[in-house]
XYZ file of C-alpha atoms in Angstrom:
659
model
C -0.340 -2.806 -61.939
C -1.160 -5.079 -58.972
C -4.213 -3.352 -56.916
C -4.441 -6.024 -54.133
C -3.315 -4.880 -50.749
C 0.275 -5.999 -49.877
C -0.647 -7.945 -46.935
C -3.365 -9.845 -49.153
C -0.823 -10.358 -51.882
C 1.523 -11.932 -49.538
C -1.481 -14.204 -48.324
C -2.011 -15.530 -51.634
C 1.297 -15.778 -52.684
C 2.109 -17.711 -49.516
C -0.770 -20.208 -49.925
C 0.515 -20.825 -53.430
C 3.699 -22.195 -51.926
C 1.693 -24.809 -49.675
C 0.744 -28.177 -50.436
C -2.847 -29.017 -49.265
C -1.325 -31.219 -46.269
C 0.729 -28.329 -45.331
C -2.710 -25.794 -45.170
C -4.352 -28.294 -42.786
C -1.001 -28.794 -40.628
C -1.071 -24.721 -40.399
C -4.816 -25.056 -39.266
C -3.671 -27.626 -36.794
C -1.126 -25.342 -35.610
C -3.312 -22.377 -35.148
C -5.474 -24.551 -32.773
C -2.559 -25.904 -30.948
C -1.689 -21.994 -30.330
C -4.879 -21.101 -29.328
C -4.578 -24.033 -26.704
C -1.602 -22.442 -25.474
C -3.214 -19.053 -25.255
C -6.154 -20.146 -23.329
C -4.202 -22.744 -20.929
C -5.388 -25.892 -22.680
C -2.067 -26.968 -23.125
C 0.121 -26.893 -19.875
C 3.407 -25.109 -19.639
C 3.764 -25.299 -16.071
C 6.222 -27.020 -14.351
C 5.429 -30.213 -13.088
C 6.867 -31.046 -9.771
C 10.085 -33.535 -9.417
C 12.490 -34.500 -7.156
C 15.852 -33.029 -6.860
C 18.543 -34.746 -8.985
C 21.185 -36.897 -7.554
C 24.345 -37.548 -9.286
C 22.941 -37.121 -13.026
C 24.696 -34.420 -14.265
C 27.270 -35.093 -16.961
C 29.169 -32.056 -16.209
C 32.050 -30.174 -18.063
C 35.234 -29.377 -16.462
C 36.846 -26.027 -17.485
C 40.681 -24.988 -17.503
C 40.932 -21.419 -17.584
C 44.640 -21.390 -16.700
C 45.992 -20.616 -20.576
C 42.896 -18.251 -21.286
C 44.112 -14.886 -22.096
C 41.326 -13.366 -19.521
C 41.932 -9.726 -19.867
C 39.708 -9.851 -23.058
C 36.883 -11.789 -21.548
C 36.976 -9.669 -18.202
C 36.951 -6.324 -20.262
C 33.756 -7.401 -22.167
C 32.024 -8.722 -18.880
C 32.490 -5.313 -17.354
C 30.944 -3.327 -20.255
C 27.804 -5.835 -20.187
C 27.728 -5.016 -16.369
C 27.817 -1.357 -17.430
C 24.890 -1.958 -19.680
C 26.824 -2.206 -23.209
C 26.475 -5.273 -25.418
C 27.990 -6.737 -28.553
C 24.974 -7.850 -30.954
C 24.949 -9.791 -34.334
C 28.580 -9.516 -35.922
C 30.473 -6.674 -33.882
C 27.640 -3.760 -33.101
C 27.897 -2.389 -29.808
C 24.450 -1.445 -28.110
C 23.897 0.414 -24.670
C 21.216 -1.582 -23.028
C 21.508 -0.605 -19.628
C 22.783 -2.894 -16.712
C 19.382 -4.348 -16.287
C 18.083 -3.923 -19.871
C 14.295 -3.657 -20.656
C 14.212 -7.129 -22.417
C 11.073 -6.093 -24.900
C 12.887 -2.746 -25.875
C 14.441 -2.700 -29.416
C 18.090 -1.677 -29.112
C 18.001 -0.295 -32.250
C 14.912 2.057 -32.378
C 13.875 1.849 -28.686
C 10.471 0.496 -29.496
C 8.789 -1.375 -26.505
C 6.841 -4.166 -27.692
C 3.494 -5.131 -26.232
C 3.498 -7.541 -23.389
C 0.609 -9.598 -24.917
C 0.344 -13.201 -26.063
C 3.540 -14.065 -27.857
C 2.476 -15.724 -30.802
C -0.149 -13.158 -31.464
C 2.209 -10.174 -31.965
C 2.814 -8.983 -35.292
C 6.430 -9.344 -35.120
C 6.755 -7.826 -38.824
C 5.325 -4.301 -37.615
C 8.055 -2.454 -37.042
C 6.016 0.425 -35.633
C 4.907 -1.944 -33.201
C 7.803 -3.902 -32.148
C 10.878 -2.279 -33.763
C 13.337 -4.165 -35.579
C 12.604 -7.778 -34.375
C 16.073 -9.211 -35.127
C 17.788 -6.704 -32.541
C 14.982 -7.715 -29.995
C 15.597 -11.458 -30.521
C 19.497 -11.194 -30.865
C 19.731 -9.378 -27.350
C 17.449 -12.291 -25.909
C 19.449 -14.973 -27.225
C 21.633 -14.093 -24.220
C 25.006 -14.861 -25.648
C 26.516 -12.122 -23.571
C 25.210 -13.922 -20.351
C 27.855 -16.654 -21.426
C 30.351 -14.044 -21.042
C 29.419 -13.082 -17.517
C 29.653 -16.683 -16.401
C 33.073 -17.004 -17.982
C 34.279 -13.895 -16.138
C 33.064 -15.323 -13.308
C 35.298 -18.627 -13.784
C 38.310 -16.917 -14.789
C 38.292 -14.316 -11.995
C 36.164 -15.584 -9.030
C 35.059 -12.114 -9.025
C 31.670 -12.322 -7.581
C 30.443 -8.884 -9.236
C 29.935 -11.135 -12.393
C 27.844 -13.908 -10.518
C 25.628 -11.248 -9.062
C 25.330 -9.473 -12.226
C 24.567 -12.365 -14.044
C 21.727 -13.406 -11.349
C 20.288 -9.985 -11.662
C 19.848 -10.293 -15.317
C 18.073 -13.566 -15.097
C 15.780 -12.486 -12.532
C 14.645 -9.272 -14.794
C 14.312 -11.330 -17.538
C 11.991 -14.114 -15.785
C 10.169 -11.153 -14.399
C 9.677 -9.269 -17.717
C 9.158 -12.259 -20.010
C 6.790 -14.750 -18.098
C 5.879 -17.648 -19.971
C 4.323 -17.018 -23.118
C 4.182 -13.383 -23.008
C 5.791 -11.013 -25.189
C 7.981 -11.190 -28.513
C 10.477 -13.328 -26.906
C 7.741 -16.148 -26.925
C 7.070 -15.825 -30.304
C 9.482 -17.897 -31.994
C 10.378 -21.383 -31.349
C 14.019 -20.921 -33.189
C 14.814 -18.042 -30.484
C 13.466 -20.063 -27.680
C 15.745 -22.923 -28.761
C 18.962 -20.689 -29.084
C 18.272 -18.917 -25.707
C 18.296 -22.938 -23.988
C 21.630 -23.676 -25.510
C 23.066 -20.826 -24.077
C 21.323 -21.021 -20.839
C 22.867 -24.473 -20.940
C 26.577 -23.550 -21.065
C 26.150 -20.931 -18.275
C 24.367 -23.983 -16.205
C 27.167 -26.178 -16.745
C 29.788 -23.093 -16.380
C 28.618 -22.624 -13.138
C 28.276 -26.143 -11.574
C 24.390 -27.171 -12.380
C 22.105 -28.104 -9.657
C 24.066 -27.057 -6.496
C 26.150 -24.217 -8.709
C 27.440 -20.767 -7.630
C 24.096 -19.062 -8.897
C 21.911 -21.176 -6.731
C 23.231 -20.721 -3.268
C 21.380 -19.477 -0.423
C 17.780 -19.180 -0.131
C 17.422 -16.398 -2.821
C 19.818 -18.751 -5.498
C 17.419 -21.794 -4.580
C 14.262 -19.104 -5.578
C 15.824 -18.235 -8.958
C 16.962 -21.684 -9.690
C 13.004 -22.891 -9.022
C 11.722 -19.788 -11.334
C 14.431 -20.413 -14.006
C 13.595 -24.049 -14.235
C 10.114 -23.117 -14.566
C 10.700 -21.027 -17.447
C 12.878 -23.730 -19.018
C 10.228 -26.029 -19.108
C 7.961 -23.657 -20.561
C 10.278 -23.202 -23.368
C 10.734 -26.825 -24.113
C 6.924 -27.352 -24.335
C 6.245 -24.448 -26.516
C 9.524 -25.694 -28.879
C 7.954 -29.526 -28.954
C 4.503 -28.045 -30.196
C 5.773 -25.249 -32.288
C 8.296 -27.112 -34.774
C 8.833 -25.423 -38.201
C 7.149 -27.955 -40.900
C 6.848 -28.366 -44.622
C 7.713 -25.190 -46.378
C 9.266 -23.616 -43.305
C 11.100 -26.581 -42.130
C 14.820 -25.052 -42.896
C 17.273 -23.762 -40.612
C 14.858 -23.040 -38.175
C 13.990 -26.666 -37.852
C 17.518 -27.676 -37.175
C 17.860 -24.978 -34.606
C 14.553 -26.208 -32.846
C 15.480 -29.885 -32.671
C 19.060 -28.819 -31.400
C 17.690 -26.653 -28.769
C 15.105 -28.889 -27.377
C 17.816 -31.773 -27.348
C 20.440 -29.757 -25.492
C 17.580 -28.801 -23.204
C 16.362 -32.218 -22.463
C 19.993 -33.426 -21.671
C 20.996 -30.677 -19.483
C 17.791 -30.625 -17.565
C 16.348 -34.290 -17.451
C 14.053 -33.655 -14.591
C 10.677 -33.917 -15.976
C 8.716 -36.816 -17.517
C 8.676 -35.424 -20.655
C 12.463 -34.899 -21.057
C 13.058 -38.469 -22.265
C 10.779 -38.135 -25.236
C 11.916 -34.699 -25.863
C 15.609 -36.071 -26.294
C 13.854 -38.854 -28.461
C 12.234 -36.680 -30.626
C 14.799 -34.323 -31.478
C 17.705 -36.693 -31.945
C 15.610 -38.529 -34.466
C 14.636 -34.791 -36.147
C 18.223 -34.108 -36.442
C 19.426 -37.295 -37.955
C 16.281 -36.861 -40.552
C 16.730 -33.248 -41.366
C 20.944 -33.278 -41.848
C 20.236 -35.735 -44.561
C 17.255 -33.359 -46.305
C 18.775 -30.274 -45.663
C 22.342 -30.787 -47.030
C 23.411 -31.837 -50.536
C 25.240 -35.024 -51.252
C 28.312 -32.827 -50.876
C 27.712 -31.246 -47.509
C 26.277 -27.979 -49.109
C 23.106 -26.748 -47.191
C 20.515 -26.594 -49.376
C 19.195 -22.942 -48.011
C 21.974 -21.661 -50.708
C 23.013 -19.055 -47.991
C 26.423 -19.586 -46.817
C 25.928 -17.837 -43.457
C 23.074 -20.368 -42.595
C 25.559 -23.019 -43.733
C 27.475 -22.045 -40.442
C 24.663 -21.057 -38.346
C 23.354 -24.536 -39.248
C 26.589 -26.109 -38.337
C 26.809 -24.397 -35.022
C 23.652 -26.351 -33.965
C 24.510 -29.568 -35.252
C 28.052 -29.645 -33.539
C 26.384 -27.883 -30.557
C 24.108 -31.159 -30.052
C 26.495 -33.663 -30.982
C 28.785 -32.594 -28.532
C 26.026 -32.838 -25.835
C 25.234 -36.196 -27.176
C 28.628 -37.294 -26.655
C 28.932 -36.005 -23.443
C 25.453 -38.071 -22.146
C 26.608 -41.191 -24.210
C 24.104 -41.029 -27.030
C 25.236 -41.794 -30.529
C 24.434 -39.819 -33.553
C 24.726 -41.974 -36.691
C 28.013 -42.340 -38.896
C 25.700 -40.543 -41.607
C 24.655 -37.549 -39.467
C 28.724 -37.259 -38.873
C 29.394 -37.671 -42.430
C 27.335 -34.796 -43.530
C 28.868 -32.658 -40.800
C 32.585 -33.480 -41.835
C 31.555 -32.915 -45.477
C 29.739 -29.274 -44.721
C 33.154 -28.612 -42.797
C 35.045 -29.605 -45.826
C 32.801 -27.232 -48.059
C 33.902 -24.295 -45.788
C 37.356 -25.131 -46.405
C 37.019 -25.339 -50.024
C 35.371 -21.979 -50.753
C 37.318 -20.104 -48.022
C 40.056 -17.774 -49.357
C 43.838 -17.240 -48.329
C 42.488 -14.421 -46.136
C 39.903 -16.747 -44.374
C 36.750 -15.185 -46.137
C 33.876 -16.708 -47.923
C 31.548 -15.249 -50.408
C 28.337 -13.596 -49.089
C 25.979 -16.053 -51.238
C 22.396 -15.683 -50.128
C 21.212 -14.150 -47.053
C 22.837 -13.292 -44.046
C 21.950 -11.827 -40.695
C 25.067 -12.140 -38.737
C 22.795 -14.137 -36.259
C 25.003 -16.214 -34.104
C 24.172 -19.397 -32.034
C 27.482 -18.884 -30.023
C 29.943 -16.367 -28.927
C 32.408 -18.075 -26.502
C 35.163 -15.803 -27.078
C 36.099 -12.296 -27.666
C 35.951 -11.252 -31.164
C 34.858 -14.555 -32.403
C 32.043 -13.128 -34.611
C 34.975 -11.410 -36.552
C 36.131 -14.755 -37.906
C 33.054 -17.407 -37.454
C 34.513 -19.675 -40.343
C 38.033 -19.884 -38.570
C 35.863 -20.576 -35.390
C 33.696 -23.472 -36.627
C 36.416 -25.115 -38.564
C 38.574 -25.282 -35.582
C 35.536 -26.740 -33.395
C 35.215 -29.383 -36.441
C 38.618 -30.132 -36.328
C 38.623 -30.948 -32.732
C 35.223 -32.807 -32.815
C 36.887 -35.041 -35.479
C 40.085 -35.178 -33.684
C 41.672 -33.528 -36.451
C 44.757 -31.535 -35.230
C 45.624 -29.736 -38.054
C 44.646 -26.562 -36.870
C 45.563 -25.008 -33.462
C 42.676 -25.319 -30.762
C 40.690 -22.211 -30.014
C 39.158 -21.215 -26.717
C 35.664 -21.976 -28.178
C 36.878 -25.564 -28.377
C 38.366 -25.389 -24.485
C 34.728 -23.987 -23.548
C 32.567 -26.488 -25.404
C 34.729 -29.334 -24.949
C 36.251 -29.074 -21.613
C 39.517 -30.719 -20.904
C 40.253 -32.631 -23.583
C 37.227 -34.535 -23.524
C 36.535 -34.371 -27.262
C 38.586 -37.649 -28.505
C 36.315 -39.733 -30.527
C 33.250 -37.552 -30.643
C 32.742 -38.250 -34.173
C 33.465 -41.723 -35.416
C 34.749 -40.805 -39.123
C 37.457 -39.162 -40.673
C 37.207 -35.648 -41.809
C 36.363 -34.623 -45.324
C 39.105 -33.101 -47.513
C 38.808 -29.966 -49.221
C 37.354 -30.247 -52.809
C 36.865 -27.698 -55.637
C 33.881 -28.687 -57.125
C 30.310 -29.707 -55.599
C 27.983 -30.358 -58.861
C 25.171 -31.478 -56.722
C 24.718 -28.170 -54.861
C 25.670 -26.446 -58.282
C 28.782 -24.694 -56.852
C 32.401 -24.838 -58.588
C 35.536 -23.144 -57.383
C 38.116 -22.258 -59.984
C 41.755 -20.723 -59.192
C 45.448 -21.489 -58.462
C 47.783 -21.650 -55.742
C 45.006 -22.199 -52.967
C 46.541 -21.251 -49.699
C 49.461 -19.300 -51.146
C 49.882 -15.391 -50.913
C 49.152 -15.324 -54.709
C 46.155 -17.225 -54.566
C 43.420 -16.555 -56.925
C 40.091 -18.048 -55.931
C 36.760 -17.930 -57.745
C 33.288 -19.121 -57.402
C 30.425 -20.221 -60.059
C 26.848 -20.696 -58.807
C 24.983 -22.863 -60.709
C 22.890 -23.977 -58.091
C 19.261 -23.708 -57.156
C 17.811 -20.293 -55.836
C 17.015 -22.038 -52.487
C 15.363 -24.752 -50.348
C 11.723 -25.795 -50.151
C 8.865 -24.038 -51.816
C 9.285 -20.790 -50.718
C 13.301 -20.691 -50.940
C 13.306 -18.342 -48.219
C 17.004 -17.175 -48.057
C 18.156 -17.607 -51.565
C 18.959 -14.801 -53.950
C 18.188 -14.364 -57.776
C 22.031 -15.143 -58.532
C 22.129 -17.664 -61.262
C 25.399 -18.298 -62.905
C 27.157 -15.283 -60.664
C 30.793 -15.507 -60.396
C 32.912 -14.063 -57.496
C 36.551 -13.730 -57.299
C 39.520 -12.977 -54.521
C 43.068 -12.318 -55.349
C 45.664 -12.617 -52.900
C 42.774 -12.666 -50.347
C 41.246 -9.378 -51.527
C 37.999 -9.251 -52.714
C 37.978 -8.099 -56.328
C 34.257 -9.554 -57.688
C 31.846 -9.516 -54.637
C 28.342 -10.692 -54.166
C 26.621 -7.600 -52.393
C 25.274 -9.522 -49.452
C 22.196 -9.003 -47.826
C 21.935 -5.557 -45.963
C 18.708 -5.937 -43.891
C 15.390 -8.017 -43.442
C 13.253 -5.114 -42.076
C 14.227 -2.049 -43.907
C 11.848 -0.802 -46.806
C 11.277 -3.408 -49.156
C 13.437 -1.480 -52.042
C 16.331 -2.398 -50.398
C 15.301 -5.844 -49.308
C 14.311 -6.451 -53.042
C 17.648 -4.829 -54.204
C 20.244 -6.821 -52.306
C 18.606 -10.247 -53.139
C 17.936 -9.248 -56.812
C 19.614 -10.048 -59.803
C 21.220 -6.491 -60.288
C 23.115 -7.020 -56.858
C 24.878 -10.161 -58.324
C 27.852 -10.573 -60.866
C 25.112 -12.211 -63.477
C 23.177 -10.721 -66.081
C 19.606 -9.400 -66.028
C 17.110 -8.996 -68.753
C 14.339 -6.116 -69.294
C 14.925 -4.792 -66.135
C 13.260 -7.971 -63.951
C 14.731 -10.295 -61.657
C 15.532 -14.189 -62.564
C 13.038 -15.275 -60.067
C 9.931 -13.753 -58.836
C 9.535 -12.322 -55.329
C 6.418 -13.041 -53.541
C 7.246 -11.482 -50.305
C 10.579 -10.673 -48.315
C 11.242 -14.261 -47.679
C 9.767 -16.030 -50.661
C 10.183 -16.544 -54.318
C 6.925 -17.944 -56.100
C 8.652 -18.501 -59.368
C 12.471 -19.826 -59.203
C 14.974 -19.809 -62.066
C 16.491 -23.548 -62.454
C 20.156 -23.247 -63.217
C 21.351 -26.300 -65.211
C 25.047 -27.731 -65.667
C 25.782 -28.054 -69.345
C 29.555 -28.939 -69.143
C 31.471 -29.836 -66.069
C 35.090 -28.217 -65.674
C 37.960 -30.725 -65.397
C 39.960 -28.839 -62.993
C 40.142 -25.592 -60.903
C 43.224 -24.489 -62.651
C 42.374 -25.138 -66.263
C 38.477 -24.357 -65.637
C 36.120 -24.551 -68.349
C 32.210 -24.420 -67.296
C 29.078 -24.172 -69.480
C 25.638 -23.598 -67.940
C 21.986 -21.850 -68.349
C 19.195 -21.076 -66.396
C 15.158 -20.653 -67.363
C 14.546 -17.734 -65.547
C 13.527 -15.446 -68.581
C 11.888 -18.436 -70.216
C 8.766 -16.900 -68.373
C 8.783 -13.480 -70.520
C 6.424 -13.014 -73.099
C 9.187 -13.586 -75.763
C 11.077 -16.632 -73.658
C 14.587 -15.611 -73.476
C 17.780 -18.087 -72.375
C 20.668 -16.692 -70.664
C 23.876 -19.417 -71.513
C 27.165 -18.371 -69.802
C 30.615 -20.187 -70.100
C 33.221 -19.330 -67.332
C 36.750 -20.243 -68.096
C 40.054 -19.702 -66.090
C 43.678 -20.291 -67.160
C 46.033 -20.486 -64.158
C 49.002 -20.025 -66.343
C 47.621 -16.818 -68.090
C 45.829 -15.538 -64.961
C 43.027 -14.968 -67.121
C 39.408 -15.294 -66.478
C 37.188 -15.398 -69.508
C 33.121 -15.215 -69.170
C 31.132 -15.255 -71.956
C 27.552 -14.586 -71.956
C 24.576 -15.413 -74.643
C 21.343 -14.092 -74.013
C 18.895 -15.184 -76.793
C 15.302 -14.729 -77.657
C 13.409 -13.939 -80.929
C 12.894 -10.116 -80.544
C 15.017 -7.617 -78.997
C 15.627 -7.267 -75.432
C 17.607 -4.939 -73.012
C 20.406 -7.035 -71.561
C 22.413 -5.787 -68.546
C 25.592 -7.416 -67.110
C 26.733 -6.115 -63.716
C 30.276 -6.491 -62.565
C 30.465 -5.525 -58.253
C 33.985 -4.745 -56.975
C 35.549 -4.915 -53.651
C 35.429 -1.827 -51.442
C 39.413 -1.428 -51.386
C 39.517 -1.387 -54.956
C 40.299 1.615 -57.480
C 38.954 1.297 -61.176
C 39.762 3.529 -64.312
C 37.242 2.658 -66.865
C 38.406 3.625 -70.324
C 36.232 2.889 -73.389
C 35.794 -1.002 -73.182
C 38.686 -1.380 -70.867
C 38.454 -1.188 -66.913
C 42.009 -1.037 -64.920
C 41.877 -2.581 -61.377
C 44.012 -1.341 -58.550
C 44.085 -3.589 -55.205
C 46.142 -3.170 -52.404
C 47.458 -6.861 -52.988
C 47.038 -6.788 -56.839
C 46.397 -5.222 -60.249
C 44.246 -6.358 -63.024
C 42.332 -5.363 -66.084
C 38.906 -6.248 -67.670
C 38.073 -5.826 -71.408
C 34.428 -6.048 -72.555
C 33.902 -7.320 -76.186
C 30.906 -7.167 -78.045
C 28.576 -5.126 -80.555
C 26.926 -1.859 -79.258
C 27.829 -2.151 -75.966
C 27.433 0.569 -73.757
C 29.459 0.580 -70.596
C 28.732 2.531 -67.132
C 30.542 2.878 -63.791
C 28.405 3.462 -60.744
C 29.135 4.067 -57.300
C 26.432 4.104 -54.647
C 23.431 5.189 -56.618
C 20.265 5.614 -53.988
C 17.859 6.079 -56.869
C 18.427 2.873 -59.254
C 19.784 1.372 -56.766
C 22.865 0.236 -57.825
C 26.616 0.239 -56.634
C 25.897 -1.099 -52.775
C 27.199 -3.999 -50.823
C 26.465 -5.133 -47.104
C 29.408 -6.843 -45.111
C 27.431 -6.684 -41.568
C 23.597 -6.954 -40.824
C 21.890 -3.293 -41.178
C 25.065 -1.863 -42.846
C 25.645 -0.690 -46.267
C 28.380 0.736 -47.862
C 28.990 2.019 -51.434
C 31.080 0.382 -53.924
C 31.786 0.331 -57.565
C 29.964 -1.261 -60.147
C 30.305 -1.802 -64.014
C 27.092 -2.348 -65.994
C 27.349 -3.291 -69.973
C 24.306 -3.041 -71.681
C 23.161 -4.069 -75.038
C 19.814 -4.293 -76.762
C 19.319 -7.016 -79.055
C 17.383 -10.741 -79.833
C 20.774 -12.527 -79.395
C 23.015 -10.451 -77.365
C 26.879 -11.853 -76.875
C 28.874 -10.090 -74.298
C 32.415 -11.517 -73.531
C 34.777 -10.174 -70.649
C 38.067 -10.758 -70.038
C 39.742 -10.433 -66.528
C 43.537 -10.768 -66.184
C 45.633 -10.306 -63.133
C 48.601 -8.433 -64.013
C 50.841 -8.567 -61.063
C 50.593 -9.016 -57.116
C 51.580 -5.798 -54.809
C 53.608 -6.239 -51.430
C 53.117 -9.736 -50.870
C 56.943 -10.472 -50.218
């Protein structure tokens, strides 16, 4: 048993994931943070002259916008009710306490932001909820409502909230000044508001009170930019945070080019985005964090920055746009006929943009439509998000290359799509995961899911990834949802394939290898293995073959787990919440709303059990939204052997009520 205190263990594990160069970088960053704290690095806004005809303003056409839904949300915001994350309503008050956690009610201290222990739930509450409110996506809705209706209630309400935020969150003070990524997202949404309401001479800044608001707001914006510029995520932390920080600083530098530093901020952040987009995406355009929600998240940043660059006559390279195009193509490839994608890796439902009501319900469709507009590909109908971001048809020729077509295999990233009838009501679509655990040394948002399989039939979830649930709940639930038993793969001796060193850290990562590439999605024949259990006293190898025959509508998974002595081998299958299961011996009968199927489990001395929402193990849970979990059915197939062989046949018997 490890007797070291949890915090000390975490610190040791974190140091193990750092190079010597990173350690010195961290020491330097600590010095920079102290310099900010004691005023040695200035965040006070310097004097500047009022701009003259500098602004590349966007013109908005609201005539074809269905305004009722916008006004309904804006009215709720004025009454103190906001939507956070995907679709969670919270009552935060008409003038919120911006340092209060909407989930727990805990008010964080007003001390120097970077010094606050944001992971201390007793001190700050759930920091994700605090930060989500302070990204100010809902402020954009008030600006939209004013444009749609010309009702001054929305303008005055927005001005009151901005003033309250500036009062309660002075520069460098409180948890809203503890993460450069959060400052960056806030700046992107502030930029949208600035443009929507007319910029320097806009409706918010009329009369002396408006001029005072503009001055105070710009002072905070300058401090935001200074803070981000000195606190970029680097080395083992240079993941989606760094892309977001660079995008936020670039958008801010172009929206408010008033200071001598603005030009350098723009150059630094643009060059950084060019570099990171090539580092953080595979050759096929798959985000290397191996977390599909963060694939979407980073695309929101990249498209936002690319659109602002085009509007300001800057030019990102063809390589930049090629990666973005491929990233959009990957989303199209893994999306099923109902518009869903597998929940591979971490997800916290955090959004950069919420430009239309209910957009969070289908972020994939939103980002794909925006991509179509940017690449001038009119295969999909333009959405309100496109209109708000791009104005009146100003998006022609933003991206200089053609959009990438869909594909079914991404061997560099380790993902392979199987199935048939793609895009049709009878679609069968699955995904095999033979990728890395995650990105960089800590692989912060990856899961221990090597060789896992997901499957949807006619757009209905059949074999599912369990999702994430929460970052801040008890370690039991964090470890479960990112652990091996929450995925459709095999666990050995009750331990995960990879070794966790903390909530966002893997200290030993399973390496997955493709042994045989499939020839097609419809006649699919994959073979791969991973070395995650080679670390055991008796080294064990798990090899899995996955075959799919479109003509027979049959999926066959063959697992071989081999060592020199006997091991406990568990194979897990997680089923969509809409399915009804009936287990009889080694046969499982599956009834969905859109299809029926059956599974057969073949092998020697197999023990087959069905679980549903077991709290103790835990087993039989999934999460479709942050901080929300629900019970689902899970089949566990167990065997103890030195060479365990389990073969699973899943056959789609028919479709229900599709025609």
